[in-house]
Coordinates of C-alpha atoms and ligand atoms in Angstrom, one line a residue:
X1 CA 50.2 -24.9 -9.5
X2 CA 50.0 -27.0 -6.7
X3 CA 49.5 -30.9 -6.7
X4 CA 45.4 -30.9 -5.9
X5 CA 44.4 -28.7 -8.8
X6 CA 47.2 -29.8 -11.8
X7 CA 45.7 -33.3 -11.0
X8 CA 42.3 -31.8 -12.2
X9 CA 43.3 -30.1 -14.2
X10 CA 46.3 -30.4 -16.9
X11 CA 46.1 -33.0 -19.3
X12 CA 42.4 -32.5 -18.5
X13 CA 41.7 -30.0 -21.5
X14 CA 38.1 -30.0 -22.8
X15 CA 37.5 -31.6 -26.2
X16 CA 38.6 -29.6 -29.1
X17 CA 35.2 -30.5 -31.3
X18 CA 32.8 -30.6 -29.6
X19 CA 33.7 -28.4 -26.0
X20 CA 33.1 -31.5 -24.0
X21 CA 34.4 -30.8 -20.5
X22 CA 35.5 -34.4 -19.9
X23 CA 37.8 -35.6 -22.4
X24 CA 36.5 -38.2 -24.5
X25 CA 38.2 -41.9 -24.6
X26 CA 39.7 -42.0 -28.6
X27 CA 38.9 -46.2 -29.0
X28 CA 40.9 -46.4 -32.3
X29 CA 44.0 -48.2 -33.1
X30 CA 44.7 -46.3 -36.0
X31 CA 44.6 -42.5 -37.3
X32 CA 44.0 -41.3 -40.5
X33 CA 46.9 -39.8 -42.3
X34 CA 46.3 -36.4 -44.6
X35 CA 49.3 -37.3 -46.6
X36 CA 51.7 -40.4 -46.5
X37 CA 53.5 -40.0 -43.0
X38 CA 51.7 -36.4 -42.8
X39 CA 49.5 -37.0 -39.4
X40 CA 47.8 -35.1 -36.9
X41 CA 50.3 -36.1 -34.2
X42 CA 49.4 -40.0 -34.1
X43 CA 49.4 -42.9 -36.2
X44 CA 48.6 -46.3 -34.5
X45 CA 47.8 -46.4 -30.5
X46 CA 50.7 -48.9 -30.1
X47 CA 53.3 -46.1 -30.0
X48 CA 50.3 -43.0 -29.4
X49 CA 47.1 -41.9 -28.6
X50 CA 45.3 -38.7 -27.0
X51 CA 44.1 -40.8 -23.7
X52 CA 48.1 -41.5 -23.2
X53 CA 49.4 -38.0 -24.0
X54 CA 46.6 -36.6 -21.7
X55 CA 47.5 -39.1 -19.1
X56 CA 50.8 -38.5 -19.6
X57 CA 50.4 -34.7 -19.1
X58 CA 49.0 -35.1 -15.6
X59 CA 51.2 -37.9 -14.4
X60 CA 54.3 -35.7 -15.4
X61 CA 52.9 -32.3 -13.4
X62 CA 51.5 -34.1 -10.6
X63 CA 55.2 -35.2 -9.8
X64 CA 56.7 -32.4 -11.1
X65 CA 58.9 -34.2 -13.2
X66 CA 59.6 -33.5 -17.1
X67 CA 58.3 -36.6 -18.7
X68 CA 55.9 -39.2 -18.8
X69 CA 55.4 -42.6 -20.3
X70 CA 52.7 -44.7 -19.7
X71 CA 52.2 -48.5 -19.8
X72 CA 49.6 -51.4 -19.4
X73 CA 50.9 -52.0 -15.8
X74 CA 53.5 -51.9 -13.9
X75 CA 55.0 -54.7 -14.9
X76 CA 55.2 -53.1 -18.4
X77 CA 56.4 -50.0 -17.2
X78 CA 59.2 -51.9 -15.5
X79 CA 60.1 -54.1 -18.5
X80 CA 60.3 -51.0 -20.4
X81 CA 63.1 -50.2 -18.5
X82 CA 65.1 -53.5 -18.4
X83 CA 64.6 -54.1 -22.4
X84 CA 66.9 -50.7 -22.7
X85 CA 69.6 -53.0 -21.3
X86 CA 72.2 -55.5 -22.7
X87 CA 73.9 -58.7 -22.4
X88 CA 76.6 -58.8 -19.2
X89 CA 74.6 -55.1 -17.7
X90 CA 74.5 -55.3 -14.0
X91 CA 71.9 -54.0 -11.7
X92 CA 71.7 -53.9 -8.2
X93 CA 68.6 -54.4 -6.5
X94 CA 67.4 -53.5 -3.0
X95 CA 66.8 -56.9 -1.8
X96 CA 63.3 -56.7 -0.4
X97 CA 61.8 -55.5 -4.4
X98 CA 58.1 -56.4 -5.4
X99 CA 57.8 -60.7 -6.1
X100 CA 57.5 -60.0 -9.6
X101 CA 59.8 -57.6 -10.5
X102 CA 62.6 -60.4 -8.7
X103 CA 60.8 -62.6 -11.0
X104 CA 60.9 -60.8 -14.3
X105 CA 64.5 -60.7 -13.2
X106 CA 65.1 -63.8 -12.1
X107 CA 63.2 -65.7 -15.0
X108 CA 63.0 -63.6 -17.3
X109 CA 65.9 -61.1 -17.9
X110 CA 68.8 -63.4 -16.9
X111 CA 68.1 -65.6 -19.7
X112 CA 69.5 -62.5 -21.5
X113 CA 72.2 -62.1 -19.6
X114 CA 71.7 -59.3 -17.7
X115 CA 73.3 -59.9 -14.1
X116 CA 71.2 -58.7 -10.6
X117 CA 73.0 -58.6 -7.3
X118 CA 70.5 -57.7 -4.3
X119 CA 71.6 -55.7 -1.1
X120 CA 69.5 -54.2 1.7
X121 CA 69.9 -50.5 0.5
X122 CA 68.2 -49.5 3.7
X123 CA 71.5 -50.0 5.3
X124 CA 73.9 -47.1 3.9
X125 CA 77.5 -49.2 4.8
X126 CA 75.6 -51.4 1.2
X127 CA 75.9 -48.3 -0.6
X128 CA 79.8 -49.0 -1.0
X129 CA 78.6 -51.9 -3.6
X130 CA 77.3 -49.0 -6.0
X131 CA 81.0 -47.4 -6.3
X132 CA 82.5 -50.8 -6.1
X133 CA 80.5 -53.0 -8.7
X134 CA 80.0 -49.6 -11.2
X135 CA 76.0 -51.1 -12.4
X136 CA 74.2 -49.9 -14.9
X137 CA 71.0 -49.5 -12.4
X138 CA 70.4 -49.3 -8.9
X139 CA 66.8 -50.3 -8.7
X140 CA 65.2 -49.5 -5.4
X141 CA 61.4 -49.1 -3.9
X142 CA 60.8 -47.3 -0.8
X143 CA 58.4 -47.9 0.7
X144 CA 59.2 -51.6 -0.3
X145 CA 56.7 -53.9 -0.7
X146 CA 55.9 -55.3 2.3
X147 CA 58.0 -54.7 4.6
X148 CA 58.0 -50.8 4.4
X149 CA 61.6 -50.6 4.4
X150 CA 62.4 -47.0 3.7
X151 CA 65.5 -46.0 1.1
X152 CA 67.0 -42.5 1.7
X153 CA 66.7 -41.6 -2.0
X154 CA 68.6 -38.8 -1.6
X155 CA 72.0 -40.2 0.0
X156 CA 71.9 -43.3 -2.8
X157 CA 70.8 -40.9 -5.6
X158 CA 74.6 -39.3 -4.3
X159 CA 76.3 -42.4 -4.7
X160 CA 74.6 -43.5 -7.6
X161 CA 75.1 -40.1 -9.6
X162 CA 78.9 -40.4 -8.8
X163 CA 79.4 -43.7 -10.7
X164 CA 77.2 -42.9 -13.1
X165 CA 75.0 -45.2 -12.6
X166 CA 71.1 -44.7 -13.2
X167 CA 68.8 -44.5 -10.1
X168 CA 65.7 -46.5 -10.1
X169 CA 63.1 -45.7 -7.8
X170 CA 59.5 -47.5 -7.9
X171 CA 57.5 -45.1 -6.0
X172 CA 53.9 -46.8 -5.8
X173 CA 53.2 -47.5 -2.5
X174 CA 54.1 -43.9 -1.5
X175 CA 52.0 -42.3 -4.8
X176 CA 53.2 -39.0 -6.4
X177 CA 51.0 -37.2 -3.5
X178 CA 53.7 -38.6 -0.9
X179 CA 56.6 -38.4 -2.5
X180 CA 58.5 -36.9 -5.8
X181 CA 61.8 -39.6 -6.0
X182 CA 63.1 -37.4 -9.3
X183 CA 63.7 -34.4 -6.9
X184 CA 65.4 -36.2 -4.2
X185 CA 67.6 -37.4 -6.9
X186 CA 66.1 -40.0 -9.0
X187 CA 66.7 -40.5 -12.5
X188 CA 63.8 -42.4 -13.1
X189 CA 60.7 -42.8 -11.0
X190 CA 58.0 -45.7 -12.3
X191 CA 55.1 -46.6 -10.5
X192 CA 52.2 -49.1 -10.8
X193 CA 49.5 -46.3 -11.4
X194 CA 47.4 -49.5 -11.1
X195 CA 47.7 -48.8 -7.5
X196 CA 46.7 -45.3 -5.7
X197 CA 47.4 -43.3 -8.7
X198 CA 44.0 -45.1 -10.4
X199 CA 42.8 -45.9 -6.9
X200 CA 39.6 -47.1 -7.9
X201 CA 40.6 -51.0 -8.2
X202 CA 39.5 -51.6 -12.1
X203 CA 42.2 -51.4 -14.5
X204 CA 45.8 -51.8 -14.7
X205 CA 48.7 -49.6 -15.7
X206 CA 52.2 -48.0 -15.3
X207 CA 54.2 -44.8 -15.6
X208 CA 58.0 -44.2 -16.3
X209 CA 59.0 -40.5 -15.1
X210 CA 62.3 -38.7 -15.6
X211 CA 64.0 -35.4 -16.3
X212 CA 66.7 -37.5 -18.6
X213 CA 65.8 -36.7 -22.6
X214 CA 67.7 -39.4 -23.8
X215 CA 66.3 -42.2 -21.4
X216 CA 62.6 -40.4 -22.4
X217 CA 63.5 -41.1 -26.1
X218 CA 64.7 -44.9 -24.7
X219 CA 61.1 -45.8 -22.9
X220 CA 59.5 -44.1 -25.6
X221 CA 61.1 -46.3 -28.1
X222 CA 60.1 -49.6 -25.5
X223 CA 56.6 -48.8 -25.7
X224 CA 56.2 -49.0 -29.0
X225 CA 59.0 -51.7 -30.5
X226 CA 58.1 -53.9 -27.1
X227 CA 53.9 -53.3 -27.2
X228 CA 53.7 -52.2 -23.7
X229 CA 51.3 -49.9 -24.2
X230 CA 47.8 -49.4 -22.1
X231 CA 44.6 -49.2 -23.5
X232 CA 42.9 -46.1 -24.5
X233 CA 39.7 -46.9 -22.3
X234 CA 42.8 -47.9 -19.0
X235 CA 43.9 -44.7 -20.1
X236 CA 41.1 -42.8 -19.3
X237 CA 39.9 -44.8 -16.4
X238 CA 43.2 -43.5 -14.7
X239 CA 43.0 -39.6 -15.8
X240 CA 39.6 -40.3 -13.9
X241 CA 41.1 -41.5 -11.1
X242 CA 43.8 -39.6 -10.3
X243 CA 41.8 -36.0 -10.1
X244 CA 40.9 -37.5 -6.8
X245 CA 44.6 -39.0 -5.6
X246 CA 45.1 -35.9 -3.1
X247 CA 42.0 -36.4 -1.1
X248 CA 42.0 -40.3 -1.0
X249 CA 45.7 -40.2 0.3
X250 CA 45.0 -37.8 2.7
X251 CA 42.1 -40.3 4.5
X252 CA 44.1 -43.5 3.7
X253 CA 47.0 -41.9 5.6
X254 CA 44.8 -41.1 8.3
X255 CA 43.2 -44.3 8.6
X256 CA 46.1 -46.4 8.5
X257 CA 48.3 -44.6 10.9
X258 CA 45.1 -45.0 13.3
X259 CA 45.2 -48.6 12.1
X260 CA 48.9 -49.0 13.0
X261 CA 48.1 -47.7 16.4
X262 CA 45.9 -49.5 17.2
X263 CA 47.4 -53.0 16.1
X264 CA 51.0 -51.6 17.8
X265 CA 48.5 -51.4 21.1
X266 CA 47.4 -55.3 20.8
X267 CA 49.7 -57.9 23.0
X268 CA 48.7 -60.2 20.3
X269 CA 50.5 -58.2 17.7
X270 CA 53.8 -59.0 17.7
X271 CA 55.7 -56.9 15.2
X272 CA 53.9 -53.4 13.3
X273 CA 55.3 -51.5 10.8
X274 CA 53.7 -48.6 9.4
X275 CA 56.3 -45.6 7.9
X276 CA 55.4 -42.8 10.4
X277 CA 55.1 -45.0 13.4
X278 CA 58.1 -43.8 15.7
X279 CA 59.1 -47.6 16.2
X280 CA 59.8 -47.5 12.7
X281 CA 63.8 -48.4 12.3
X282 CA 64.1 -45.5 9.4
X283 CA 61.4 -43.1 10.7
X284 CA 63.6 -39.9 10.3
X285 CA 64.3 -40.8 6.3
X286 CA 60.7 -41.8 6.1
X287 CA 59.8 -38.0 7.6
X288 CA 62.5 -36.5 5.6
X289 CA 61.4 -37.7 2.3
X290 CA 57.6 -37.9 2.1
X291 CA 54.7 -36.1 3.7
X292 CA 52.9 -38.8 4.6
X293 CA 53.1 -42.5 6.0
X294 CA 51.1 -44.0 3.2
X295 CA 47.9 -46.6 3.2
X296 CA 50.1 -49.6 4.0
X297 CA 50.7 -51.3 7.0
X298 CA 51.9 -55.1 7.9
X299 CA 51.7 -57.0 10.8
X300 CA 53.2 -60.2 12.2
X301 CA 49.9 -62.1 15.2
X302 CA 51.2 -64.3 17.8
X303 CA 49.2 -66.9 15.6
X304 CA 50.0 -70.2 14.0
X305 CA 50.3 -69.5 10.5
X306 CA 47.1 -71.7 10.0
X307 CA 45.1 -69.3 12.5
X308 CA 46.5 -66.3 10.5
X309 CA 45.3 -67.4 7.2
X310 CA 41.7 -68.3 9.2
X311 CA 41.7 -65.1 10.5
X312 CA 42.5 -63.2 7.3
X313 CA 39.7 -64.6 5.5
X314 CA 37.3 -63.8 7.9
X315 CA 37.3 -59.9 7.8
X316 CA 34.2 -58.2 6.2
X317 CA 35.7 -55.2 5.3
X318 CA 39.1 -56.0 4.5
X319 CA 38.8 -58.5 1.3
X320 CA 41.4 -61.1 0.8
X321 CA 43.0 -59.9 -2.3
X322 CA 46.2 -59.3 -4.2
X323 CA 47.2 -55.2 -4.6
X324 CA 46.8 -52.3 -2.7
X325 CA 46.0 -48.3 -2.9
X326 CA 43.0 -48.8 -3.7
X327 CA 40.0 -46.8 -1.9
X328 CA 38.4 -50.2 -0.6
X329 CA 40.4 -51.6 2.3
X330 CA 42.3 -55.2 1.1
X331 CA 44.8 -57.8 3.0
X332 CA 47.1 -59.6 1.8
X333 CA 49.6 -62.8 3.0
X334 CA 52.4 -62.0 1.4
X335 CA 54.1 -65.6 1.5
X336 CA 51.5 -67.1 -0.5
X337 CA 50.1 -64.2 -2.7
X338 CA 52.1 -61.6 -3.8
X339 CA 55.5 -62.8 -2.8
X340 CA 55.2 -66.5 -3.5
X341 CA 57.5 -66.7 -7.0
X342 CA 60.2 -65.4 -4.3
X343 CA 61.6 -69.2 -3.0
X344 CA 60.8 -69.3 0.6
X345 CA 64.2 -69.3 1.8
X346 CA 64.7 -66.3 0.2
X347 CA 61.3 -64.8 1.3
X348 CA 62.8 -65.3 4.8
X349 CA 66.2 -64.3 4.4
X350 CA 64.9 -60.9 3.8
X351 CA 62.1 -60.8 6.5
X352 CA 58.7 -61.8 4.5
X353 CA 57.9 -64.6 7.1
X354 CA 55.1 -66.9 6.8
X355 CA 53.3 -64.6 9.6
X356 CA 53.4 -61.5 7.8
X357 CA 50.3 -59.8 6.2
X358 CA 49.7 -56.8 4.6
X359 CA 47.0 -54.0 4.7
X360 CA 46.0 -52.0 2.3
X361 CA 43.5 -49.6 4.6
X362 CA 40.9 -48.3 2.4
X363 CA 39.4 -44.7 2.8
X364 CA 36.2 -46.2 4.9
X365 CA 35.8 -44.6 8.5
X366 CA 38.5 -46.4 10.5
X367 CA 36.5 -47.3 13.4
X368 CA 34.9 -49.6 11.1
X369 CA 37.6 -51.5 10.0
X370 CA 39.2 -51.5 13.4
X371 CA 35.9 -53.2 14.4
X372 CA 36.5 -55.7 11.8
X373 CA 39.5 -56.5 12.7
X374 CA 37.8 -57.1 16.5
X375 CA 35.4 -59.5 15.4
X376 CA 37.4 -61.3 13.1
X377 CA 39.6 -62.1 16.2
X378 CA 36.4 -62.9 18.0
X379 CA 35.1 -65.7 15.6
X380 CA 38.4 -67.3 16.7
X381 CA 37.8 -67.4 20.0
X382 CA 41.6 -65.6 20.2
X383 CA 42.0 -63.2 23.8
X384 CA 43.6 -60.1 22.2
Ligands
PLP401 C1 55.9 -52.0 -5.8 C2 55.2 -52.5 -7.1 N1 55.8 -52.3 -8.3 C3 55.2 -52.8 -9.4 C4 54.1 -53.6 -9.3 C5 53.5 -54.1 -10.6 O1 52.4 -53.4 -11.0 P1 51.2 -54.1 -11.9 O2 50.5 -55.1 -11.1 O3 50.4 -52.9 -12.3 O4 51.9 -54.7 -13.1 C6 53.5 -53.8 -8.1 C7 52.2 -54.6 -8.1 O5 51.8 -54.9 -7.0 C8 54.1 -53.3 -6.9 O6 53.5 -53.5 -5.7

């Protein structure tokens, strides 16, 4: 079954009872039990529910991997995975990883003792760390967020299998549509469904994937001891959602490559980077290992960083907002939003200058939001 029609349809089955087609949303936080411990499959929604199974069923087809989890967020989905560890575990991070998962490291985890090291894995020479430090977790994103650095998940899912360490990929910004991490190698693929897996901007929640039994058993076990679990109604917000992923990332693809274009054609722009642009230093791996560039793109102006905050507040279009993959266009300035518990000399020692923003291109008509971006210039009186 191919991606467009197991999104509509597994996990999707009508209602038992009552033949609705849509799958109702089961608002309980308990189940009745026929004898003590005798249930019909669930007993309290903190470790089950039929809106997480169902979800769980189409998250796990869509990216064809064995099995699903989900969370509240992503941020949930992500502790999951860290509270498996223990005291003195190491992990090494790609070093350009979302601001709050460096936080939740940084802040939170490390209080436990669990060590982080952070490399740019974009490089393959870094790979040597993996065989040399032997961690318990290689924890990569690709694309990263925001600088669109691309991982080749199959060469570090190589090294990593050989020390047996476990392979972390956090695929959101490419969505299960682009890109399936678990069958270039991954052992565990998480994303922020929050993002374009929902797509619709009005809940929050997260997905662990793998092939592995045992680590299934491990984030199964997280949800429920840690309470990372989503709502039923978040639940079934996303199984919404997601029946329309393959159409949506088809026209945010489009729009944003045309969007990258056409900011790559502006003297004013000084630095683009967009996954399938050919100026793109890891375009071949980005070709290789997804089928399409994404809804992403950032951008450095040849503006003070005043003027670039001035100008992207003044889009119409384009709303100044945290997240991304939604199907209304947002931008972002990563230095003072979604980066900013990263200390800024670390922010720059990995590239997220004050200059940078992100876009998040929407699925509106792309000449529109190229025309916003023209007469958000113009109320600055800026020559392009
Ligand atoms: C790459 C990445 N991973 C994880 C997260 C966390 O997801 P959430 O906001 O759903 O907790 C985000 C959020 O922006 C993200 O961009």
């Amino acid at each position: 079954m191919k991606i467009e029609t197991a999104a509509i349809h597994i996990g999707q089955e009508h209602d038992p009872h009552t033949h609705a087609v849509i799958p109702p949303i089961y608002a309980t936080s308990t189940f009745a039990q026929i004898e003590p411990g005798i249930t019909k499959g669930y007993d309290y929604t903190r470790s089950g529910n039929p809106n997480f199974s169902n979800l769980e069923k189409t998250l796990a087809a869509i990216e064809e991997a064995q099995y699903a989890t989900v969370f509240g967020s992503g941020m949930a989905a992500i502790t999951a995975i860290l509270s498996t560890l223990k005291q003195g575990d190491l992990i090494l991070a790609e070093e350009n990883i979302y601001g709050c998962t460096y936080r939740i490291l940084d802040k939170v985890f490390s209080k436990f003792g669990l060590k982080v090291e952070y490399f740019d894995f974009s490089n393959p020479g870094n790979y040597r760390y993996i065989a040399a430090k032997l961690p318990a977790l290689v924890w990569i994103e690709s694309p990263t967020n925001p600088l669109l650095k691309i991982i080749d998940i199959k060469a570090i899912s190589d090294v990593a299998q050989k020390t047996g360490s476990t392979l972390i990929v956090d695929n959101t910004f490419a969505s299960s549509y682009l890109q399936k991490p678990i069958n270039l190698g991954a052992d565990i693929s998480i994303s922020s469904t929050t993002k374009y897996i929902n797509g619709h901007s009005d809940c929050l929640g997260g997905v662990v994937l793998t092939n592995h039994e045992v680590w299934h058993e491990k984030i199964i076990f997280a949800q429920k001891a840690v309470g990372l679990n989503p709502s039923p109604f978040d639940s079934w917000l996303i199984s919404r959602g997601v029946k329309t992923l393959a159409v949506r990332m088809e026209q945010h693809c489009n729009n944003a490559m045309k969007f990258a274009n056409f900011l790559e054609s502006l003297p004013l722009v000084k630095f683009v980077r967009y996954p399938f642009l050919e100026s793109h230093p890891q375009y071949d791996v980005a070709k290789q290992q997804m089928t399409g560039g994404s809804g992403i793109v950032t951008a450095i102006l040849d503006l003070s960083l005043e003027q670039t905050k001035k100008m992207i507040s003044a889009f119409t279009y384009f709303t100044l907002a945290e997240s991304l993959g939604g199907i209304e266009s947002l931008v972002c300035h990563p230095a003072s939003m979604t980066h900013a518990s990263i200390p800024k000399e670390g922010r720059e020692k990995v590239g997220i200058s004050d200059g940078l923003i992100r876009f998040s291109v929407g699925i509106e008509h792309c000449d529109d939001l190229i025309d916003d971006f023209e007469k958000a210039l113009a109320t600055m009186s800026i020559q392009k």
